[in-house]
Amino acid sequence: DAGVIQSPRHEVTEMGQEVTLRCKPISGHDYLFWYRQTMMRGLELLIYFNNNVPIDDSGMPEDRFSAKMPNASFSTLKIQPSEPRDSAVYFCASKPGQGTVTRGYTFGSGTRLTVV
Amino acid sequence: GDSVTQMEGPVTLSEEAFLTINCTYTATGYPSLFWYVQYPGEGLQLLLKATKADDKGSNKGFEATYRKETTSFHLEKGSVQVSDSAVYFCALLSGGYQKVTFGIGTKLQVIP
């Protein structure tokens, strides 16, 4: 099991550019989560999916952010246009299904985004 | 709503010292409780968990006991090592939901 795979590991982009972050969850996991981590606010849940369907996107900061999960093995988080305040580490995590509610998440290694 | 409060760091200890990181929570029902650890440049890893009152989770010398009466889940280790230097997150998951609520994280630095 390769774990949750995120790409790229690091991204530096200029303000106004589109940024796409990618995540491959663990095979068989029904839930996928996108988190943002900053020094000021800690870990913030942005959105999560169950069986590829977005369940709760209340944490998405604004319309510049969008997330998709076209199939069970791939998800993207897009920021368009990017702003310096979007600089953070973005984590993807996945989790087995409803019957395993006590199981924790498995996190990817994160994407460190810097918007200059 | 659900919330987790943990002591803010950083916590600096000498090698072989005793560690306690406090964590209290607010939740409806009977949540599952977790401690995650994040090493520099990495994602979070599950360290230990407890799913009901009085359960003790343990792993790698770390322990935490689910105390329903005090709504606490304090993390302890009897003798820390330099390799334990990391950020530790207390977290909960309420039954029926899939969103884990995380605390702010406590940075631990162990010096030789």
mmCIF file of C-alpha atoms in Angstrom:
data_model
loop_
_atom_site.group_PDB
_atom_site.id
_atom_site.type_symbol
_atom_site.label_atom_id
_atom_site.label_comp_id
_atom_site.label_asym_id
_atom_site.label_seq_id
_atom_site.Cartn_x
_atom_site.Cartn_y
_atom_site.Cartn_z
ATOM 1 C CA ASP A 1 0.000 0.000 0.000
ATOM 2 C CA ALA A 2 1.586 3.232 -1.179
ATOM 3 C CA GLY A 3 -0.491 5.390 1.122
ATOM 4 C CA VAL A 4 -2.132 8.662 0.137
ATOM 5 C CA ILE A 5 -0.150 10.271 -2.661
ATOM 6 C CA GLN A 6 -0.132 14.004 -3.231
ATOM 7 C CA SER A 7 1.502 16.007 -5.965
ATOM 8 C CA PRO A 8 3.340 18.222 -6.317
ATOM 9 C CA ARG A 9 5.236 18.314 -3.007
ATOM 10 C CA HIS A 10 6.100 21.948 -3.499
ATOM 11 C CA GLU A 11 4.516 24.593 -5.690
ATOM 12 C CA VAL A 12 5.613 28.171 -6.130
ATOM 13 C CA THR A 13 3.406 30.334 -8.272
ATOM 14 C CA GLU A 14 2.728 33.965 -8.967
ATOM 15 C CA MET A 15 -0.338 35.748 -7.718
ATOM 16 C CA GLY A 16 -3.213 35.439 -10.149
ATOM 17 C CA GLN A 17 -2.142 32.105 -11.574
ATOM 18 C CA GLU A 18 -4.207 28.927 -11.417
ATOM 19 C CA VAL A 19 -2.936 26.213 -9.098
ATOM 20 C CA THR A 20 -4.021 22.564 -9.148
ATOM 21 C CA LEU A 21 -3.185 20.177 -6.346
ATOM 22 C CA ARG A 22 -3.645 16.439 -6.810
ATOM 23 C CA CYS A 23 -4.411 13.532 -4.538
ATOM 24 C CA LYS A 24 -4.639 9.776 -4.939
ATOM 25 C CA PRO A 25 -6.338 8.166 -1.928
ATOM 26 C CA ILE A 26 -5.730 4.683 -0.631
ATOM 27 C CA SER A 27 -7.537 2.118 -2.727
ATOM 28 C CA GLY A 28 -10.822 1.101 -1.125
ATOM 29 C CA HIS A 29 -11.141 4.150 1.080
ATOM 30 C CA ASP A 30 -14.571 5.725 0.693
ATOM 31 C CA TYR A 31 -13.813 9.124 2.178
ATOM 32 C CA LEU A 32 -11.421 11.810 1.007
ATOM 33 C CA PHE A 33 -10.637 15.036 2.837
ATOM 34 C CA TRP A 34 -8.784 18.197 1.905
ATOM 35 C CA TYR A 35 -7.174 20.187 4.721
ATOM 36 C CA ARG A 36 -5.180 23.401 4.803
ATOM 37 C CA GLN A 37 -2.523 23.982 7.466
ATOM 38 C CA THR A 38 -1.184 27.390 8.436
ATOM 39 C CA MET A 39 0.629 28.658 11.494
ATOM 40 C CA MET A 40 -2.181 31.070 12.280
ATOM 41 C CA ARG A 41 -5.185 28.774 11.954
ATOM 42 C CA GLY A 42 -3.797 25.285 12.305
ATOM 43 C CA LEU A 43 -5.587 22.519 10.392
ATOM 44 C CA GLU A 44 -8.741 23.583 8.585
ATOM 45 C CA LEU A 45 -11.039 21.154 6.810
ATOM 46 C CA LEU A 46 -11.848 22.536 3.387
ATOM 47 C CA ILE A 47 -14.057 19.841 1.883
ATOM 48 C CA TYR A 48 -14.692 16.135 2.044
ATOM 49 C CA PHE A 49 -16.085 13.519 -0.311
ATOM 50 C CA ASN A 50 -17.865 10.234 0.234
ATOM 51 C CA ASN A 51 -17.843 7.829 -2.705
ATOM 52 C CA ASN A 52 -16.695 10.679 -4.951
ATOM 53 C CA VAL A 53 -19.593 12.942 -3.953
ATOM 54 C CA PRO A 54 -18.855 16.214 -2.106
ATOM 55 C CA ILE A 55 -20.547 16.034 1.296
ATOM 56 C CA ASP A 56 -19.441 19.185 3.072
ATOM 57 C CA ASP A 57 -17.672 22.101 1.430
ATOM 58 C CA SER A 58 -18.441 24.646 4.122
ATOM 59 C CA GLY A 59 -14.754 25.081 4.820
ATOM 60 C CA MET A 60 -13.871 26.213 1.321
ATOM 61 C CA PRO A 61 -12.770 29.793 1.885
ATOM 62 C CA GLU A 62 -14.250 31.380 -1.216
ATOM 63 C CA ASP A 63 -15.243 30.850 -4.806
ATOM 64 C CA ARG A 64 -11.639 30.862 -5.919
ATOM 65 C CA PHE A 65 -11.362 27.377 -4.461
ATOM 66 C CA SER A 66 -12.913 24.339 -6.087
ATOM 67 C CA ALA A 67 -12.473 20.602 -5.621
ATOM 68 C CA LYS A 68 -13.431 17.612 -7.713
ATOM 69 C CA MET A 69 -13.286 13.874 -7.413
ATOM 70 C CA PRO A 70 -13.987 12.418 -10.854
ATOM 71 C CA ASN A 71 -13.350 8.851 -9.703
ATOM 72 C CA ALA A 72 -12.445 6.839 -6.624
ATOM 73 C CA SER A 73 -8.714 7.138 -7.203
ATOM 74 C CA PHE A 74 -8.215 10.821 -7.910
ATOM 75 C CA SER A 75 -9.120 14.233 -6.565
ATOM 76 C CA THR A 76 -8.036 17.774 -7.338
ATOM 77 C CA LEU A 77 -8.113 21.036 -5.435
ATOM 78 C CA LYS A 78 -7.927 24.094 -7.646
ATOM 79 C CA ILE A 79 -7.301 27.709 -6.748
ATOM 80 C CA GLN A 80 -8.043 30.287 -9.430
ATOM 81 C CA PRO A 81 -6.815 32.970 -9.179
ATOM 82 C CA SER A 82 -4.283 32.330 -6.448
ATOM 83 C CA GLU A 83 -3.380 34.968 -3.841
ATOM 84 C CA PRO A 84 -0.451 35.264 -1.410
ATOM 85 C CA ARG A 85 -2.774 34.495 1.527
ATOM 86 C CA ASP A 86 -3.392 31.063 0.022
ATOM 87 C CA SER A 87 0.180 30.107 0.889
ATOM 88 C CA ALA A 88 -0.062 27.076 3.166
ATOM 89 C CA VAL A 89 0.459 23.344 3.286
ATOM 90 C CA TYR A 90 -2.478 21.475 1.774
ATOM 91 C CA PHE A 91 -3.104 17.928 2.956
ATOM 92 C CA CYS A 92 -5.241 15.223 1.504
ATOM 93 C CA ALA A 93 -6.427 12.365 3.716
ATOM 94 C CA SER A 94 -8.537 9.280 3.146
ATOM 95 C CA LYS A 95 -10.485 6.952 5.367
ATOM 96 C CA PRO A 96 -12.348 3.666 5.116
ATOM 97 C CA GLY A 97 -16.133 3.642 4.992
ATOM 98 C CA GLN A 98 -18.986 4.094 7.386
ATOM 99 C CA GLY A 99 -18.600 0.755 9.107
ATOM 100 C CA THR A 100 -15.209 1.750 10.424
ATOM 101 C CA VAL A 101 -16.094 4.990 12.118
ATOM 102 C CA THR A 102 -13.431 4.566 14.751
ATOM 103 C CA ARG A 103 -10.623 4.373 12.254
ATOM 104 C CA GLY A 104 -8.524 7.468 11.856
ATOM 105 C CA TYR A 105 -7.448 9.150 8.696
ATOM 106 C CA THR A 106 -4.385 8.380 6.588
ATOM 107 C CA PHE A 107 -2.723 11.598 5.481
ATOM 108 C CA GLY A 108 -0.615 12.342 2.467
ATOM 109 C CA SER A 109 2.686 14.179 2.792
ATOM 110 C CA GLY A 110 1.132 17.453 1.743
ATOM 111 C CA THR A 111 1.727 20.118 -0.896
ATOM 112 C CA ARG A 112 3.528 23.230 0.252
ATOM 113 C CA LEU A 113 2.082 26.109 -1.775
ATOM 114 C CA THR A 114 3.787 29.466 -1.959
ATOM 115 C CA VAL A 115 2.079 32.270 -3.834
ATOM 116 C CA VAL A 116 4.355 35.240 -4.508
ATOM 117 C CA GLY B 1 -20.291 21.998 17.799
ATOM 118 C CA ASP B 2 -17.376 19.697 18.450
ATOM 119 C CA SER B 3 -14.123 21.215 19.611
ATOM 120 C CA VAL B 4 -10.732 20.194 20.940
ATOM 121 C CA THR B 5 -8.562 22.311 23.210
ATOM 122 C CA GLN B 6 -4.938 21.444 23.739
ATOM 123 C CA MET B 7 -2.088 23.235 25.387
ATOM 124 C CA GLU B 8 -0.164 25.554 23.151
ATOM 125 C CA GLY B 9 3.511 24.950 22.774
ATOM 126 C CA PRO B 10 6.211 24.874 22.227
ATOM 127 C CA VAL B 11 7.102 22.398 24.936
ATOM 128 C CA THR B 12 10.830 21.951 25.458
ATOM 129 C CA LEU B 13 12.087 18.981 27.454
ATOM 130 C CA SER B 14 15.389 17.325 28.107
ATOM 131 C CA GLU B 15 15.888 13.769 26.923
ATOM 132 C CA GLU B 16 14.392 11.175 29.325
ATOM 133 C CA ALA B 17 12.022 13.712 30.902
ATOM 134 C CA PHE B 18 8.356 12.937 31.496
ATOM 135 C CA LEU B 19 5.902 14.336 28.974
ATOM 136 C CA THR B 20 2.310 15.426 29.432
ATOM 137 C CA ILE B 21 0.326 17.250 26.759
ATOM 138 C CA ASN B 22 -3.135 18.204 27.938
ATOM 139 C CA CYS B 23 -6.214 17.814 25.769
ATOM 140 C CA THR B 24 -9.874 18.426 26.562
ATOM 141 C CA TYR B 25 -12.818 18.161 24.255
ATOM 142 C CA THR B 26 -16.429 19.153 23.731
ATOM 143 C CA ALA B 27 -18.657 16.837 21.739
ATOM 144 C CA THR B 28 -22.135 15.441 21.550
ATOM 145 C CA GLY B 29 -22.521 11.775 22.311
ATOM 146 C CA TYR B 30 -19.522 9.510 22.689
ATOM 147 C CA PRO B 31 -16.719 10.469 20.325
ATOM 148 C CA SER B 32 -13.654 8.496 19.420
ATOM 149 C CA LEU B 33 -10.447 10.245 20.464
ATOM 150 C CA PHE B 34 -7.096 10.311 18.720
ATOM 151 C CA TRP B 35 -3.582 11.619 18.964
ATOM 152 C CA TYR B 36 -1.773 12.321 15.733
ATOM 153 C CA VAL B 37 1.902 13.177 15.312
ATOM 154 C CA GLN B 38 3.460 15.281 12.565
ATOM 155 C CA TYR B 39 7.209 15.102 11.974
ATOM 156 C CA PRO B 40 8.875 17.973 10.112
ATOM 157 C CA GLY B 41 7.981 18.029 6.434
ATOM 158 C CA GLU B 42 5.515 15.169 6.705
ATOM 159 C CA GLY B 43 1.798 14.581 6.977
ATOM 160 C CA LEU B 44 0.017 13.595 10.157
ATOM 161 C CA GLN B 45 0.270 10.015 11.379
ATOM 162 C CA LEU B 46 -2.104 8.322 13.759
ATOM 163 C CA LEU B 47 -0.261 7.746 17.041
ATOM 164 C CA LEU B 48 -2.971 6.203 19.204
ATOM 165 C CA LYS B 49 -6.705 6.141 19.727
ATOM 166 C CA ALA B 50 -9.436 5.303 22.222
ATOM 167 C CA THR B 51 -13.030 4.632 21.327
ATOM 168 C CA LYS B 52 -14.882 4.573 24.650
ATOM 169 C CA ALA B 53 -14.664 5.810 28.224
ATOM 170 C CA ASP B 54 -11.754 4.463 30.275
ATOM 171 C CA ASP B 55 -10.046 3.006 27.218
ATOM 172 C CA LYS B 56 -6.302 3.534 27.149
ATOM 173 C CA GLY B 57 -4.606 4.010 23.811
ATOM 174 C CA SER B 58 -0.890 3.304 23.621
ATOM 175 C CA ASN B 59 1.851 3.213 21.023
ATOM 176 C CA LYS B 60 5.641 3.744 20.974
ATOM 177 C CA GLY B 61 5.690 4.417 24.717
ATOM 178 C CA PHE B 62 2.954 7.058 24.512
ATOM 179 C CA GLU B 63 -0.315 6.610 26.383
ATOM 180 C CA ALA B 64 -3.617 8.445 26.715
ATOM 181 C CA THR B 65 -6.733 7.506 28.680
ATOM 182 C CA TYR B 66 -10.256 8.471 27.621
ATOM 183 C CA ARG B 67 -11.733 10.271 30.645
ATOM 184 C CA LYS B 68 -15.397 10.954 30.089
ATOM 185 C CA GLU B 69 -15.944 12.581 33.476
ATOM 186 C CA THR B 70 -13.334 15.240 32.775
ATOM 187 C CA THR B 71 -13.713 15.168 28.957
ATOM 188 C CA SER B 72 -9.972 14.766 28.657
ATOM 189 C CA PHE B 73 -7.467 12.697 26.709
ATOM 190 C CA HIS B 74 -4.038 13.761 27.946
ATOM 191 C CA LEU B 75 -0.973 12.378 26.179
ATOM 192 C CA GLU B 76 1.867 11.023 28.328
ATOM 193 C CA LYS B 77 5.246 9.430 27.883
ATOM 194 C CA GLY B 78 7.553 8.399 30.677
ATOM 195 C CA SER B 79 10.877 9.135 28.986
ATOM 196 C CA VAL B 80 11.064 11.229 25.830
ATOM 197 C CA GLN B 81 13.756 10.932 23.188
ATOM 198 C CA VAL B 82 15.133 13.452 20.727
ATOM 199 C CA SER B 83 13.354 11.507 17.989
ATOM 200 C CA ASP B 84 10.001 12.364 19.624
ATOM 201 C CA SER B 85 10.417 16.001 18.581
ATOM 202 C CA ALA B 86 7.333 16.727 16.485
ATOM 203 C CA VAL B 87 3.934 18.411 16.578
ATOM 204 C CA TYR B 88 1.204 16.474 18.388
ATOM 205 C CA PHE B 89 -2.485 16.901 17.568
ATOM 206 C CA CYS B 90 -5.397 15.822 19.710
ATOM 207 C CA ALA B 91 -8.520 15.008 17.693
ATOM 208 C CA LEU B 92 -12.010 13.610 17.953
ATOM 209 C CA LEU B 93 -14.536 11.984 15.677
ATOM 210 C CA SER B 94 -18.184 11.996 16.688
ATOM 211 C CA GLY B 95 -20.202 8.884 16.046
ATOM 212 C CA GLY B 96 -22.199 9.035 12.838
ATOM 213 C CA TYR B 97 -19.965 11.681 11.350
ATOM 214 C CA GLN B 98 -16.781 11.354 9.373
ATOM 215 C CA LYS B 99 -15.162 14.701 10.029
ATOM 216 C CA VAL B 100 -12.313 14.624 12.480
ATOM 217 C CA THR B 101 -11.964 17.777 14.567
ATOM 218 C CA PHE B 102 -8.343 18.637 15.363
ATOM 219 C CA GLY B 103 -6.792 20.702 18.097
ATOM 220 C CA ILE B 104 -4.314 23.427 17.281
ATOM 221 C CA GLY B 105 -1.294 21.169 17.760
ATOM 222 C CA THR B 106 1.480 21.234 20.364
ATOM 223 C CA LYS B 107 5.081 21.396 19.250
ATOM 224 C CA LEU B 108 7.441 19.273 21.303
ATOM 225 C CA GLN B 109 11.166 19.819 21.210
ATOM 226 C CA VAL B 110 13.410 17.367 23.025
ATOM 227 C CA ILE B 111 16.984 18.443 23.604
ATOM 228 C CA PRO B 112 19.879 16.072 24.322
#
